[in-house]
PDB file of C-alpha atoms in Angstrom:
ATOM      1  CA  MET A   1       1.640 167.689  60.949  1.00 70.00           C
ATOM      2  CA  LYS A   2      -0.638 164.899  59.844  1.00 79.00           C
ATOM      3  CA  ALA A   3       0.260 165.392  56.259  1.00 81.00           C
ATOM      4  CA  LEU A   4       3.900 164.471  57.472  1.00 87.00           C
ATOM      5  CA  ARG A   5       3.049 161.301  59.062  1.00 89.00           C
ATOM      6  CA  ILE A   6       2.676 158.946  55.791  1.00 90.00           C
ATOM      7  CA  PRO A   7       5.791 160.331  54.148  1.00 91.00           C
ATOM      8  CA  SER A   8       7.841 159.965  57.382  1.00 91.00           C
ATOM      9  CA  LEU A   9       6.587 156.588  57.788  1.00 93.00           C
ATOM     10  CA  LEU A  10       7.538 155.557  54.395  1.00 94.00           C
ATOM     11  CA  LEU A  11      10.972 156.879  54.782  1.00 93.00           C
ATOM     12  CA  SER A  12      11.434 155.111  57.771  1.00 93.00           C
ATOM     13  CA  VAL A  13      10.143 151.808  56.270  1.00 94.00           C
ATOM     14  CA  LEU A  14      12.643 152.489  53.514  1.00 93.00           C
ATOM     15  CA  PHE A  15      15.618 153.126  55.695  1.00 90.00           C
ATOM     16  CA  LEU A  16      14.976 150.033  57.871  1.00 93.00           C
ATOM     17  CA  LEU A  17      14.769 148.115  54.636  1.00 92.00           C
ATOM     18  CA  SER A  18      18.077 149.416  53.328  1.00 89.00           C
ATOM     19  CA  LEU A  19      19.726 148.959  56.745  1.00 91.00           C
ATOM     20  CA  LEU A  20      18.474 145.244  56.871  1.00 93.00           C
ATOM     21  CA  ASN A  21      19.734 144.577  53.184  1.00 92.00           C
ATOM     22  CA  SER A  22      23.112 145.889  54.223  1.00 92.00           C
ATOM     23  CA  LEU A  23      23.164 143.687  57.196  1.00 93.00           C
ATOM     24  CA  PHE A  24      21.992 140.431  55.293  1.00 94.00           C
ATOM     25  CA  ILE A  25      24.287 141.077  52.244  1.00 95.00           C
ATOM     26  CA  ASP A  26      27.352 141.873  54.728  1.00 95.00           C
ATOM     27  CA  ARG A  27      26.705 138.733  56.624  1.00 96.00           C
ATOM     28  CA  LYS A  28      26.498 136.608  53.321  1.00 96.00           C
ATOM     29  CA  CYS A  29      29.700 137.838  52.241  1.00 96.00           C
ATOM     30  CA  GLN A  30      31.397 137.153  55.338  1.00 97.00           C
ATOM     31  CA  VAL A  31      30.186 133.622  55.336  1.00 97.00           C
ATOM     32  CA  TRP A  32      31.139 133.304  51.560  1.00 97.00           C
ATOM     33  CA  THR A  33      34.595 134.913  52.316  1.00 97.00           C
ATOM     34  CA  GLU A  34      35.289 132.435  55.298  1.00 97.00           C
ATOM     35  CA  GLU A  35      34.447 129.418  52.824  1.00 97.00           C
ATOM     36  CA  VAL A  36      37.033 130.867  50.375  1.00 97.00           C
ATOM     37  CA  CYS A  37      39.676 130.695  53.179  1.00 97.00           C
ATOM     38  CA  ALA A  38      38.659 127.222  53.769  1.00 97.00           C
ATOM     39  CA  VAL A  39      39.053 126.307  49.998  1.00 97.00           C
ATOM     40  CA  ASP A  40      42.415 127.988  50.216  1.00 96.00           C
ATOM     41  CA  THR A  41      43.803 125.982  53.213  1.00 96.00           C
ATOM     42  CA  LEU A  42      42.574 122.640  51.677  1.00 96.00           C
ATOM     43  CA  ALA A  43      44.399 123.767  48.430  1.00 95.00           C
ATOM     44  CA  SER A  44      47.314 124.360  50.376  1.00 94.00           C
ATOM     45  CA  GLN A  45      47.337 121.170  52.055  1.00 95.00           C
ATOM     46  CA  GLU A  46      46.870 119.750  48.466  1.00 93.00           C
ATOM     47  CA  ASP A  47      43.436 118.208  49.524  1.00 94.00           C
ATOM     48  CA  TRP A  48      41.985 118.829  45.978  1.00 94.00           C
ATOM     49  CA  ALA A  49      39.050 116.697  46.219  1.00 94.00           C
ATOM     50  CA  GLU A  50      37.643 118.341  49.326  1.00 96.00           C
ATOM     51  CA  ALA A  51      38.829 121.740  47.909  1.00 96.00           C
ATOM     52  CA  GLU A  52      36.653 121.124  45.081  1.00 96.00           C
ATOM     53  CA  LYS A  53      33.527 120.065  47.211  1.00 97.00           C
ATOM     54  CA  LYS A  54      34.017 122.965  49.382  1.00 97.00           C
ATOM     55  CA  LEU A  55      34.178 125.472  46.207  1.00 97.00           C
ATOM     56  CA  SER A  56      31.214 123.732  44.626  1.00 97.00           C
ATOM     57  CA  ALA A  57      29.278 123.824  47.829  1.00 97.00           C
ATOM     58  CA  LEU A  58      30.122 127.788  48.157  1.00 97.00           C
ATOM     59  CA  TYR A  59      29.228 128.262  44.536  1.00 97.00           C
ATOM     60  CA  GLN A  60      25.708 126.588  45.081  1.00 97.00           C
ATOM     61  CA  ASN A  61      25.163 128.740  48.010  1.00 97.00           C
ATOM     62  CA  TRP A  62      26.118 131.728  45.753  1.00 96.00           C
ATOM     63  CA  GLN A  63      23.606 130.544  43.247  1.00 96.00           C
ATOM     64  CA  ASP A  64      20.762 130.340  45.990  1.00 96.00           C
ATOM     65  CA  ALA A  65      21.173 134.030  46.613  1.00 95.00           C
ATOM     66  CA  GLN A  66      21.238 135.215  43.183  1.00 94.00           C
ATOM     67  CA  LEU A  67      17.420 136.139  42.872  1.00 94.00           C
ATOM     68  CA  TYR A  68      17.804 138.323  45.937  1.00 94.00           C
ATOM     69  CA  LEU A  69      21.290 139.746  44.939  1.00 94.00           C
ATOM     70  CA  HIS A  70      20.226 140.614  41.327  1.00 93.00           C
ATOM     71  CA  ILE A  71      17.286 142.733  42.970  1.00 92.00           C
ATOM     72  CA  THR A  72      19.297 144.466  45.427  1.00 90.00           C
ATOM     73  CA  ALA A  73      22.763 144.568  44.046  1.00 88.00           C
ATOM     74  CA  HIS A  74      24.905 146.009  41.028  1.00 84.00           C
ATOM     75  CA  CYS A  75      24.946 143.436  38.209  1.00 87.00           C
ATOM     76  CA  ASP A  76      28.394 144.370  37.339  1.00 91.00           C
ATOM     77  CA  SER A  77      29.730 143.467  40.820  1.00 90.00           C
ATOM     78  CA  LEU A  78      27.719 140.109  40.643  1.00 94.00           C
ATOM     79  CA  ASP A  79      29.149 139.485  37.202  1.00 95.00           C
ATOM     80  CA  THR A  80      32.672 139.989  38.462  1.00 95.00           C
ATOM     81  CA  VAL A  81      32.390 137.571  41.285  1.00 96.00           C
ATOM     82  CA  GLU A  82      30.646 135.067  39.116  1.00 95.00           C
ATOM     83  CA  GLU A  83      33.689 135.252  36.647  1.00 96.00           C
ATOM     84  CA  GLN A  84      36.147 134.913  39.699  1.00 97.00           C
ATOM     85  CA  PHE A  85      34.207 131.666  40.818  1.00 97.00           C
ATOM     86  CA  ARG A  86      34.580 130.123  37.306  1.00 96.00           C
ATOM     87  CA  CYS A  87      38.278 131.097  37.170  1.00 96.00           C
ATOM     88  CA  CYS A  88      38.990 129.748  40.806  1.00 96.00           C
ATOM     89  CA  ALA A  89      37.053 126.422  39.638  1.00 96.00           C
ATOM     90  CA  VAL A  90      39.212 126.011  36.651  1.00 96.00           C
ATOM     91  CA  LEU A  91      42.307 126.557  38.488  1.00 95.00           C
ATOM     92  CA  LEU A  92      41.302 124.214  41.069  1.00 95.00           C
ATOM     93  CA  SER A  93      40.602 121.412  38.673  1.00 94.00           C
ATOM     94  CA  GLN A  94      44.011 122.114  37.282  1.00 95.00           C
ATOM     95  CA  ARG A  95      45.703 121.625  40.531  1.00 94.00           C
ATOM     96  CA  ASP A  96      47.696 124.985  39.981  1.00 89.00           C
ATOM     97  CA  LEU A  97      48.260 126.375  43.367  1.00 92.00           C
ATOM     98  CA  SER A  98      50.503 129.147  42.207  1.00 93.00           C
ATOM     99  CA  GLN A  99      47.737 130.799  40.049  1.00 95.00           C
ATOM    100  CA  LEU A 100      44.840 129.512  42.473  1.00 96.00           C
ATOM    101  CA  ARG A 101      45.763 131.463  45.604  1.00 96.00           C
ATOM    102  CA  PRO A 102      45.681 134.881  43.709  1.00 96.00           C
ATOM    103  CA  ALA A 103      42.494 134.151  42.194  1.00 97.00           C
ATOM    104  CA  LEU A 104      40.963 133.046  45.517  1.00 97.00           C
ATOM    105  CA  THR A 105      42.227 136.327  47.123  1.00 96.00           C
ATOM    106  CA  SER A 106      40.668 138.054  44.114  1.00 97.00           C
ATOM    107  CA  LEU A 107      37.390 136.326  44.584  1.00 97.00           C
ATOM    108  CA  THR A 108      37.772 137.325  48.418  1.00 97.00           C
ATOM    109  CA  ALA A 109      38.251 140.975  47.518  1.00 97.00           C
ATOM    110  CA  GLN A 110      35.476 141.139  45.242  1.00 96.00           C
ATOM    111  CA  LEU A 111      32.932 139.729  47.873  1.00 96.00           C
ATOM    112  CA  GLN A 112      34.320 142.305  50.311  1.00 95.00           C
ATOM    113  CA  PHE A 113      33.740 144.944  47.480  1.00 94.00           C
ATOM    114  CA  LEU A 114      30.316 143.763  47.113  1.00 93.00           C
ATOM    115  CA  ALA A 115      29.534 143.975  50.629  1.00 93.00           C
ATOM    116  CA  ASP A 116      31.279 147.376  50.767  1.00 91.00           C
ATOM    117  CA  THR A 117      29.001 148.795  47.932  1.00 88.00           C
ATOM    118  CA  GLU A 118      25.637 147.751  49.989  1.00 84.00           C
ATOM    119  CA  GLN A 119      26.787 149.494  53.190  1.00 82.00           C
ATOM    120  CA  ILE A 120      24.846 152.679  54.239  1.00 75.00           C
ATOM    121  CA  HIS A 121      27.653 154.984  53.995  1.00 73.00           C
ATOM    122  CA  PRO A 122      27.729 158.597  52.201  1.00 75.00           C
ATOM    123  CA  ARG A 123      30.213 157.571  49.709  1.00 71.00           C
ATOM    124  CA  ASN A 124      27.683 155.067  48.449  1.00 66.00           C
ATOM    125  CA  ILE A 125      24.660 157.621  48.510  1.00 65.00           C
ATOM    126  CA  PHE A 126      26.618 160.592  46.735  1.00 62.00           C
TER     127      PHE A 126
END
């Protein structure tokens, strides 16, 4: 029985760290999604300057989490989100609401996908 204590403890610690990672990324993605919705609202009201500030602040927040995300998440998912951020920034600078709204929706979907892939769920394990 003593021989199982250390492996059991290590497995417990790894599970706890996985759970905390899942919760952290889920919370960050929720905050980012709310900010994307705020950008959408500002753009819909044609408050372009505020929408650009909000998107810039959101992108900076995203950049601040990159080190952690590159350690814990799939790089392909992160690259897709990064691409969506750039697309939204370009469309916002062009003041093209008809194309900006689908791009913001796509960004929201990509953030949700990122959160979903980090959840502790059998579909992510097997």
